[in-house]
Short mmCIF file of C-alpha atoms and ligand atoms in Angstrom, two decimals:
data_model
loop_
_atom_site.label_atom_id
_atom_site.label_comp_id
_atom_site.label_asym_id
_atom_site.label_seq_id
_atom_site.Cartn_x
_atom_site.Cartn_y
_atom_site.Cartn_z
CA UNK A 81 16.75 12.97 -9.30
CA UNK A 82 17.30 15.39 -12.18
CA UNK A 83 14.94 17.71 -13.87
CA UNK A 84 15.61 16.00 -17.50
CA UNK A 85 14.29 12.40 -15.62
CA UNK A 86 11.80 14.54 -14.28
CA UNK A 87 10.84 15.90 -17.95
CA UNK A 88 11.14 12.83 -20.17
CA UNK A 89 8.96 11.43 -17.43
CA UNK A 90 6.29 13.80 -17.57
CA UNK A 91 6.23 13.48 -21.12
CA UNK A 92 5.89 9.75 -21.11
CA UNK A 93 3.02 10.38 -19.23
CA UNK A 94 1.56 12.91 -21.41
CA UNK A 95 1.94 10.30 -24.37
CA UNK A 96 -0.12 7.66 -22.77
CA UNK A 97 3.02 5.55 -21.19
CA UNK A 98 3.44 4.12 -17.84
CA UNK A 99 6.21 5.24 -15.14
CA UNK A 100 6.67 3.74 -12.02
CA UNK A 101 7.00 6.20 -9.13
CA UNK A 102 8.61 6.92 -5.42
CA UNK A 103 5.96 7.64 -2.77
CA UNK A 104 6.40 7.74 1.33
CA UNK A 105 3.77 4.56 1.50
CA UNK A 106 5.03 2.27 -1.75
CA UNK A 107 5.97 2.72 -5.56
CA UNK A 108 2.94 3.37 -7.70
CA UNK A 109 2.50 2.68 -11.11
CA UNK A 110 1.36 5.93 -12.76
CA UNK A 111 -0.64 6.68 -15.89
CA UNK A 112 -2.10 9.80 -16.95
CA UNK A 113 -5.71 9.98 -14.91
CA UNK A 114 -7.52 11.78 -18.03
CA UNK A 115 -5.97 9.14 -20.48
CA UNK A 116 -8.35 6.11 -20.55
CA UNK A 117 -6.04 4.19 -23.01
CA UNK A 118 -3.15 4.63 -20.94
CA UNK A 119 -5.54 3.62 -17.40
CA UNK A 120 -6.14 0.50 -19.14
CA UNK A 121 -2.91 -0.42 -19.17
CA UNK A 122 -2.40 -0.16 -16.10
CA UNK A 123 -4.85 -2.45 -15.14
CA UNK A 124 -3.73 -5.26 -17.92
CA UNK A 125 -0.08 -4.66 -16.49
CA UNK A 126 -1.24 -5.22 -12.56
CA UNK A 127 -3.07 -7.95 -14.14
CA UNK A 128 -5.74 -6.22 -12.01
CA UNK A 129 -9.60 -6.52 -12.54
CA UNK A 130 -10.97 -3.15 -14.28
CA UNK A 131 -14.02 -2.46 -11.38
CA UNK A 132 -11.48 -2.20 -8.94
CA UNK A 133 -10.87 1.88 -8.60
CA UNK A 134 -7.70 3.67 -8.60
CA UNK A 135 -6.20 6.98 -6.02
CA UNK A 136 -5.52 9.80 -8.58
CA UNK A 137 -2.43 11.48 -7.49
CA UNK A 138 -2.26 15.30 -6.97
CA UNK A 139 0.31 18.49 -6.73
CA UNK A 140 -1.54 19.71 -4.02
CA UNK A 141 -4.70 20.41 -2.01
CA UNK A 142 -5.62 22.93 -3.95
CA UNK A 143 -6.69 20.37 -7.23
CA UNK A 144 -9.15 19.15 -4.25
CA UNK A 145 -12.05 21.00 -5.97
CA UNK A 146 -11.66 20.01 -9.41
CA UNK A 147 -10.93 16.41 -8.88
CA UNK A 148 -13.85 16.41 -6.73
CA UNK A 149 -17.73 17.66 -5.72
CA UNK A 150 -19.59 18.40 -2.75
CA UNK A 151 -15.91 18.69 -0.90
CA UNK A 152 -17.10 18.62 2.92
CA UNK A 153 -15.51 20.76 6.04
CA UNK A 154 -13.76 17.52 6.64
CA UNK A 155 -12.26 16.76 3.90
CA UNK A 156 -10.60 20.07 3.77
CA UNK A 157 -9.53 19.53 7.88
CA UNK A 158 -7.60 16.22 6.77
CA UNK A 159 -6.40 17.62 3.68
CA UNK A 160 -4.79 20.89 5.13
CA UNK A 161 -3.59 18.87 8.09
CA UNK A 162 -2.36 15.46 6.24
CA UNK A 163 -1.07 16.44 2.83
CA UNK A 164 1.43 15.58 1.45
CA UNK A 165 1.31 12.62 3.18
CA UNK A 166 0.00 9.01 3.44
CA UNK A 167 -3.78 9.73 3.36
CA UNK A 168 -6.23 9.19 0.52
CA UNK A 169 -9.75 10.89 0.21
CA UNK A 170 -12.54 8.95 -1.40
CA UNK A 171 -14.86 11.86 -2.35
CA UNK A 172 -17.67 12.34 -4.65
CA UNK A 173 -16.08 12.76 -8.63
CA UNK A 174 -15.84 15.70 -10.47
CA UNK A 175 -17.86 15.26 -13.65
CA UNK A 176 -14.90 15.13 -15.54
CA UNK A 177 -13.62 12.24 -14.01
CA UNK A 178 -13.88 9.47 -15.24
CA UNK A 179 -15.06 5.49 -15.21
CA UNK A 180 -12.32 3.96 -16.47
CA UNK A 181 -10.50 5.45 -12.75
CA UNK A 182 -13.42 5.03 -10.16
CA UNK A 183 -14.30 1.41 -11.47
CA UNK A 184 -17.41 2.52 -12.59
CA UNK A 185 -18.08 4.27 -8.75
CA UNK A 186 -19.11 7.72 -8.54
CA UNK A 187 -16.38 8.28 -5.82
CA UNK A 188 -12.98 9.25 -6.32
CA UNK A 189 -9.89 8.55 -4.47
CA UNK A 190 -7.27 11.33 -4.01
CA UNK A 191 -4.14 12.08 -2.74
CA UNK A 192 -1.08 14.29 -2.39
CA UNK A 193 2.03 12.43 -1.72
CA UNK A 194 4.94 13.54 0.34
CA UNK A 195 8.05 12.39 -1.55
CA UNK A 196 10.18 15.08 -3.58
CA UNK A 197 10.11 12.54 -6.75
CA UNK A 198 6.28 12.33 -6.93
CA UNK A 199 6.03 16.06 -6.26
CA UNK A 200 8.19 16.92 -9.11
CA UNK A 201 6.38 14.89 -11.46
CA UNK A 202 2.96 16.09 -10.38
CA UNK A 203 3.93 19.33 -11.12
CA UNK A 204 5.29 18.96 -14.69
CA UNK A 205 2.75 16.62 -15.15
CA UNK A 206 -0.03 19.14 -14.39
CA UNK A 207 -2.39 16.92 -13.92
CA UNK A 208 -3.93 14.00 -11.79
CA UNK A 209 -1.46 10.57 -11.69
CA UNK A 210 -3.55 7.48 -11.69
CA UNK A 211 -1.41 4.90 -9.69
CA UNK A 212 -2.33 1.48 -8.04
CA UNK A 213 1.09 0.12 -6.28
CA UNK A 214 3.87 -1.06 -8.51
CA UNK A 215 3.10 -4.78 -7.97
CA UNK A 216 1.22 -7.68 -9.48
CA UNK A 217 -2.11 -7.87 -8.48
CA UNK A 218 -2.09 -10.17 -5.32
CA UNK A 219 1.41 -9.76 -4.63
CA UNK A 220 3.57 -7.71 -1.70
CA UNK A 221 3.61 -4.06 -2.28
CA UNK A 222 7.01 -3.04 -4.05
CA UNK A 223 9.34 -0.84 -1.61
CA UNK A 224 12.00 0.22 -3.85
CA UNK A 225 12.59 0.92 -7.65
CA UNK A 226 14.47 -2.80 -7.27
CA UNK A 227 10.96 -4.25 -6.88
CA UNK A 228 9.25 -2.36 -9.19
CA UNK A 229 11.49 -3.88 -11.97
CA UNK A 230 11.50 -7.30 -10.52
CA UNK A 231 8.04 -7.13 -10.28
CA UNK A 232 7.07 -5.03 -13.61
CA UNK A 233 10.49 -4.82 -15.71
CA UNK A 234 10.07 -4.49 -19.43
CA UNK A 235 6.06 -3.78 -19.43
CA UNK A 236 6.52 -0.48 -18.11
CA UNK A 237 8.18 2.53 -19.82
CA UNK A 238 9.99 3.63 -16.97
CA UNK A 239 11.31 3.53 -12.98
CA UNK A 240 11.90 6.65 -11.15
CA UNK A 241 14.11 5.57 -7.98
CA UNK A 242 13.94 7.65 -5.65
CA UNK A 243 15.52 5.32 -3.01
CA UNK A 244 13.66 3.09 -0.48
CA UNK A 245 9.98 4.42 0.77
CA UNK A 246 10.06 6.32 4.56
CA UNK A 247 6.70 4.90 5.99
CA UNK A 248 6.57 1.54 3.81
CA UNK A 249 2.72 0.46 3.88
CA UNK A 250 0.08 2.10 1.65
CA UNK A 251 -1.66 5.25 2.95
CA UNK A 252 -4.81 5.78 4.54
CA UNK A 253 -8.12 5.73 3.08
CA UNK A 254 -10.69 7.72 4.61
CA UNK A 255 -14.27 7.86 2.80
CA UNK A 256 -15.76 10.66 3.21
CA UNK A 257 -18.43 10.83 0.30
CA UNK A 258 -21.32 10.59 2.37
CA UNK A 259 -20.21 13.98 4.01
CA UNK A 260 -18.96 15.23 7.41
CA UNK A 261 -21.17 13.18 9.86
CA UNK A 262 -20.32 9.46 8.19
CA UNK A 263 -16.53 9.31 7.83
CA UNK A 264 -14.90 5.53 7.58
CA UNK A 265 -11.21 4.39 7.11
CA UNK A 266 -11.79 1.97 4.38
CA UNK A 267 -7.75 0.85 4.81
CA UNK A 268 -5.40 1.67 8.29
CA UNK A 269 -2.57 2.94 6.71
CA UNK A 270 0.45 5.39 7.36
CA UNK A 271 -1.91 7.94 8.69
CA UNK A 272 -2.73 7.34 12.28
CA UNK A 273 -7.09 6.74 12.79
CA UNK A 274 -5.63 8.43 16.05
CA UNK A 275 -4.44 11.60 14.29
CA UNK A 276 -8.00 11.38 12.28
CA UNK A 277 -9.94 11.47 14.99
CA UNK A 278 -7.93 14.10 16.85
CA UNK A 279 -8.56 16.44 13.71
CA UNK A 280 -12.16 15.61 13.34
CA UNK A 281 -12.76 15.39 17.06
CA UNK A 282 -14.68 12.29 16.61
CA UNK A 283 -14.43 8.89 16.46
CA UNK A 284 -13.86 7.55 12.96
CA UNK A 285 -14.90 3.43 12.20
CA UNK A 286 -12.73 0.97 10.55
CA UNK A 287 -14.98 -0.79 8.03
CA UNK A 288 -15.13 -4.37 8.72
CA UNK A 289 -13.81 -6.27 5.28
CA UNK A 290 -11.56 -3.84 4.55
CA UNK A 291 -11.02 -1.29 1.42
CA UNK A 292 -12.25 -4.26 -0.74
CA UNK A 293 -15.49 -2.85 -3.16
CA UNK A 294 -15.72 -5.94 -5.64
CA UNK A 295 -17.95 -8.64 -5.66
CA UNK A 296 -15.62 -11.78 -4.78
CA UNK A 297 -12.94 -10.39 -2.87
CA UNK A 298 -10.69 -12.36 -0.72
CA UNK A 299 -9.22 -11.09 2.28
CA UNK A 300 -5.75 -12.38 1.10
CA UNK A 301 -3.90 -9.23 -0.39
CA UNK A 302 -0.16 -8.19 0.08
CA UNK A 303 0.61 -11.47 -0.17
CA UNK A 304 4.26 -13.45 -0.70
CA UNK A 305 4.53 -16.87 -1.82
CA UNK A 306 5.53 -18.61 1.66
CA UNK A 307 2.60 -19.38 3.84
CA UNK A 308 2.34 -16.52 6.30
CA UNK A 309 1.02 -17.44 10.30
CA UNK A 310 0.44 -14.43 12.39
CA UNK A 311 0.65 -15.34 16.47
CA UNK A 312 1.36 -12.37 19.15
CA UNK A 313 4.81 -12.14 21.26
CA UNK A 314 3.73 -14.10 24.10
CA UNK A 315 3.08 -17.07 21.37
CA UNK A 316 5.57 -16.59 19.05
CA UNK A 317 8.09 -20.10 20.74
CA UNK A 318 5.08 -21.98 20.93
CA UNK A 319 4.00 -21.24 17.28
CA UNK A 320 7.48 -21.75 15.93
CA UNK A 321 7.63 -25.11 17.69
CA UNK A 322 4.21 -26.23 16.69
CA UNK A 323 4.78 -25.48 12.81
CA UNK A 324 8.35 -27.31 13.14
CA UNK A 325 6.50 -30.30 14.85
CA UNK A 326 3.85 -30.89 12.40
CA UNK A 327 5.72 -29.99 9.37
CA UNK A 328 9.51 -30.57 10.02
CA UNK A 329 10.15 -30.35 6.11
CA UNK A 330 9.38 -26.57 6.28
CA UNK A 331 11.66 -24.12 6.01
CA UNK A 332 10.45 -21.40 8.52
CA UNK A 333 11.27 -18.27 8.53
CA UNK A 334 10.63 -15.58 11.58
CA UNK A 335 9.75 -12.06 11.48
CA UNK A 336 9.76 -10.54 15.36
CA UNK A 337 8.77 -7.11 17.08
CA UNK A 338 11.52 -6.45 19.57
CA UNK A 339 11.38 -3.07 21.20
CA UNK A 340 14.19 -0.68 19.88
CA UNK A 341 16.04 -3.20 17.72
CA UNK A 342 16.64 -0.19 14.86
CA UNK A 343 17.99 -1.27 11.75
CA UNK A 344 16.38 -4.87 11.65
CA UNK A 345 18.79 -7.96 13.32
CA UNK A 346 18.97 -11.09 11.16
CA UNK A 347 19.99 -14.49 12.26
CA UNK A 348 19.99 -17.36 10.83
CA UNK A 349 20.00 -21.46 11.32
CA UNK A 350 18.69 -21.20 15.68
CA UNK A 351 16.60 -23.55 17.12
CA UNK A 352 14.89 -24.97 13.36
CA UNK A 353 14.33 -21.46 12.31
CA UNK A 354 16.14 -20.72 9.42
CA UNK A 355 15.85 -17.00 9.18
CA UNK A 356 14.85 -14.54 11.47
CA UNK A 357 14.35 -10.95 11.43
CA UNK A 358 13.81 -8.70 14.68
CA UNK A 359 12.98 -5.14 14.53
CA UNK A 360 11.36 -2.37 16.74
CA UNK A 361 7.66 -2.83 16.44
CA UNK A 362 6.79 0.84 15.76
CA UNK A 363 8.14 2.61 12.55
CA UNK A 364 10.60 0.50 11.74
CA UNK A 365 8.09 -2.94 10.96
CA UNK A 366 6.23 -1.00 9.06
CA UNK A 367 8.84 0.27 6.59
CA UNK A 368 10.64 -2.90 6.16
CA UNK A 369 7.30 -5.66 6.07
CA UNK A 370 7.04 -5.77 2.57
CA UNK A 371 10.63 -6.26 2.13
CA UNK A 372 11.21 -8.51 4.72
CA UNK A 373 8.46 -10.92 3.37
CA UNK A 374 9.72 -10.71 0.01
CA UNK A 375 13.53 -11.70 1.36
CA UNK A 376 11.88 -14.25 3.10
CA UNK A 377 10.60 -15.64 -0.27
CA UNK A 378 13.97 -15.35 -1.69
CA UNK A 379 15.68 -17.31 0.98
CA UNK A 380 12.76 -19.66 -0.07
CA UNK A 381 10.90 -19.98 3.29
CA UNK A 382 7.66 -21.91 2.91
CA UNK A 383 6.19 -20.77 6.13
CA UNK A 384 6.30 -17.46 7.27
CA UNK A 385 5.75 -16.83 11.32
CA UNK A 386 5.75 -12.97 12.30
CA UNK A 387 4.33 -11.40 15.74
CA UNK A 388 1.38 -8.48 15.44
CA UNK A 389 2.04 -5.32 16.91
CA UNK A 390 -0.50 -3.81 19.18
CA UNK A 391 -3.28 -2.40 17.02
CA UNK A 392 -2.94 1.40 17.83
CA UNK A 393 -1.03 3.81 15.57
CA UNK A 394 0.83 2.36 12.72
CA UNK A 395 -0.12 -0.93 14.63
CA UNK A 396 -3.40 -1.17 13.66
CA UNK A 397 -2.10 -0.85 9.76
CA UNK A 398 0.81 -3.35 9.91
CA UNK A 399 -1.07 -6.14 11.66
CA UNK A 400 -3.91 -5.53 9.05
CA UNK A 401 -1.68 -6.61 6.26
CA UNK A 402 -0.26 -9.10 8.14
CA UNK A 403 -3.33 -10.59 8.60
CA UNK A 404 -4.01 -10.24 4.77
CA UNK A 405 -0.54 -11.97 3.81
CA UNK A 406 -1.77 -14.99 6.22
CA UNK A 407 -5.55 -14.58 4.78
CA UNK A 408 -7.04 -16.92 2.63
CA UNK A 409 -5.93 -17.60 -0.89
CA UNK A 410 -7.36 -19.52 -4.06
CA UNK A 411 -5.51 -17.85 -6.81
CA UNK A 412 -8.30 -14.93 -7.86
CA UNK A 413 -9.89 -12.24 -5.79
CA UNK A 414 -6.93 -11.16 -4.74
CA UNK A 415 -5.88 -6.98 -4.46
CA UNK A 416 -2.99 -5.60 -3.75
O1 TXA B 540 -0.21 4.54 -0.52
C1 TXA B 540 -0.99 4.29 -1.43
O2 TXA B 540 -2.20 4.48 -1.34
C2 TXA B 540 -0.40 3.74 -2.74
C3 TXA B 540 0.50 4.79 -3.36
C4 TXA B 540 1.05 4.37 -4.70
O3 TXA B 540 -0.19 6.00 -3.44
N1 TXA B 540 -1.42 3.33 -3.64
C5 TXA B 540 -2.19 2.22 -3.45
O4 TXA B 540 -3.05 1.97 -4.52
O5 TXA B 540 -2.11 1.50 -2.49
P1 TXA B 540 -3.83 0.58 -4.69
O6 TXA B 540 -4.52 0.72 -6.02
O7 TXA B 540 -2.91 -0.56 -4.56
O8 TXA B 540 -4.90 0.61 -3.58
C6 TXA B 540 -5.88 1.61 -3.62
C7 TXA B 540 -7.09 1.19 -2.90
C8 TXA B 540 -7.83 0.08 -3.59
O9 TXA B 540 -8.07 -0.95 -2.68
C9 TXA B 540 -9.12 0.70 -4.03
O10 TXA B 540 -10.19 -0.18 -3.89
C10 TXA B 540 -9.27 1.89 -3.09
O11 TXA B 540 -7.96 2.33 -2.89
N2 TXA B 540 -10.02 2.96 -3.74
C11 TXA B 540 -9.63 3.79 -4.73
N3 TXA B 540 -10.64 4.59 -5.12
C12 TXA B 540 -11.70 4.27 -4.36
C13 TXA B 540 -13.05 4.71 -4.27
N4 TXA B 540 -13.54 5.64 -5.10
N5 TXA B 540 -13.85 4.13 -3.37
C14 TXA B 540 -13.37 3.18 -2.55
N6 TXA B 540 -12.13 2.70 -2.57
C15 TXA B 540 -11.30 3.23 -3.46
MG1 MG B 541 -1.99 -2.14 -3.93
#
């Protein structure tokens, strides 16, 4: 990436526009944080309902304080330890920050990214980056700059690609606005709860429900168009032969853990299945889900069977949007 896309970025920014962005979780679709003109766009682009807050993006840990108030120990733990990287803080706001980014919540969301791209356009930036991910609201989380413009094309001002994201599922997000002793993980994400609670030194919850705040939430988020069944390893032959037997029309495609298969193995047209994808259950399903699901839409598969990892590390993130893809869905109430 050069320093002039860096600068003409930056300055679309500055001017109220929207530029789509590399991070190490997914693209985000940035805005100028202080800009509320330029946040609302955002939200009319996502087609995303307005109470429904948005991470501010920073340089660096420093901007903690003035995006922030009543920072606890914690916070500053997590920070020093995690950023850049794929962890968001949900805080108490600065004064200055304001409703048109929290969704009316006096909490903010913040994060440092780790990918050179974002980095560089913090800094000439100067200031915070609102960004949801580069996606329509209740669709899969875009992966590259190719999604983003599938996805977004001609209603945003501009793509930074910065090549296919490292970890591939959204960061983190720890609240931590009710201080030290009550920290949650809102959302599992790219950020281990193990490593969490090894630098806290105590256990941290998952909230039940989710990162969801609204009123009328689904749990269907992440979501492609194909029909998505989630079954475990041991399962996986007699849920494939149970969705071919009651609904032979479908076109069914397969997405497997197998242990050390590193880049993913496609095959295609075996036993009824028409596509399948195998790959290593660890770091590898996690940066490929989203676009496996979406090349599973694109081969037009109308059912969707893929095998949860074990729910520890990145496991416990992957199988929760898995079990959001296969969640629920009536056409509103959906994030993403
Ligand atoms: O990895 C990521 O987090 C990506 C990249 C682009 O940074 N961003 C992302 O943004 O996933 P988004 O908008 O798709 O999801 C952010 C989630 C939302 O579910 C929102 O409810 C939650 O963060 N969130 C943001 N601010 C919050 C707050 N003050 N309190 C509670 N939840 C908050
Ligand atoms: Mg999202």
């Amino acid at each position: 990436m050069h320093a002039p896309d860096i600068d003409h970025a930056a300055r679309l920014l500055a001017a109220g526009g929207l530029v789509a962005f590399p991070t190490e979780t997914v693209y985000g679709l940035g805005a100028d944080a202080s800009l509320p003109t330029a946040v609302a766009r955002v939200f009319a682009v996502k087609r995303r309902p307005v109470d429904h807050p948005l991470i501010i993006h920073l340089a660096d840990a420093d901007a903690l304080s003035r995006w922030a108030a009543d920072v606890p120990a914690a916070a500053h733990t997590l920070a020093g330890a995690l950023w850049p990287g794929p962890l968001t803080l949900v805080l108490r706001k600065a004064e200055h920050v304001g409703m048109h980014v929290t969704g009316a919540l006096s909490t903010v969301g913040l994060r440092v990214p780790a990918h050179p791209v974002a980095l560089a356009l913090l800094r000439a930036h100067g200031g915070g980056i609102a960004a949801p991910s580069a996606n329509r609201f209740g669709s899969v989380s875009p992966t590259t700059a190719a999604h983003v413009r599938r996805d977004l094309g001609d209603d945003i001002d501009l793509v930074l690609d910065g090549g296919p994201c490292e970890v591939g599922i959204e960061s983190t997000i720890v609240d931590l606005s009710r201080g030290d002793d009550d920290p949650v993980i809102l959302r599992p994400g790219g950020a281990s709860r193990e490593r969490i609670e090894a630098l806290l030194g105590r256990a941290v919850p998952v909230r039940e429900g989710g990162e969801v705040r609204s009123p009328g939430q689904l749990p269907s988020h992440y979501a492609p168009a194909a029909r998505v069944i989630v079954t475990n390893p041991a399962r996986l032959a007699a849920t494939v032969a149970e969705q071919l037997r009651v609904n032979p029309e479908a076109k069914l495609g397969v997405i497997a853990a197998a242990e050390g298969v590193t880049p993913p193995r496609w095959t295609r047209g075996e036993h009824g299945v028409a596509v399948r994808i195998e790959l290593d259950p660890h770091v590898e399903l996690a940066r490929h889900l989203y676009g496996c699901l979406r090349q599973l839409d694109d081969e037009h598969c109308t059912v969707i069977v893929a095998t949860l990892p074990p729910p520890a590390e990145l496991g416990l993130a992957i199988a929760d949007r898995m079990r959001r893809a296969a969640g629920p869905r009536d056409g509103d109430g959906r994030d993403a």
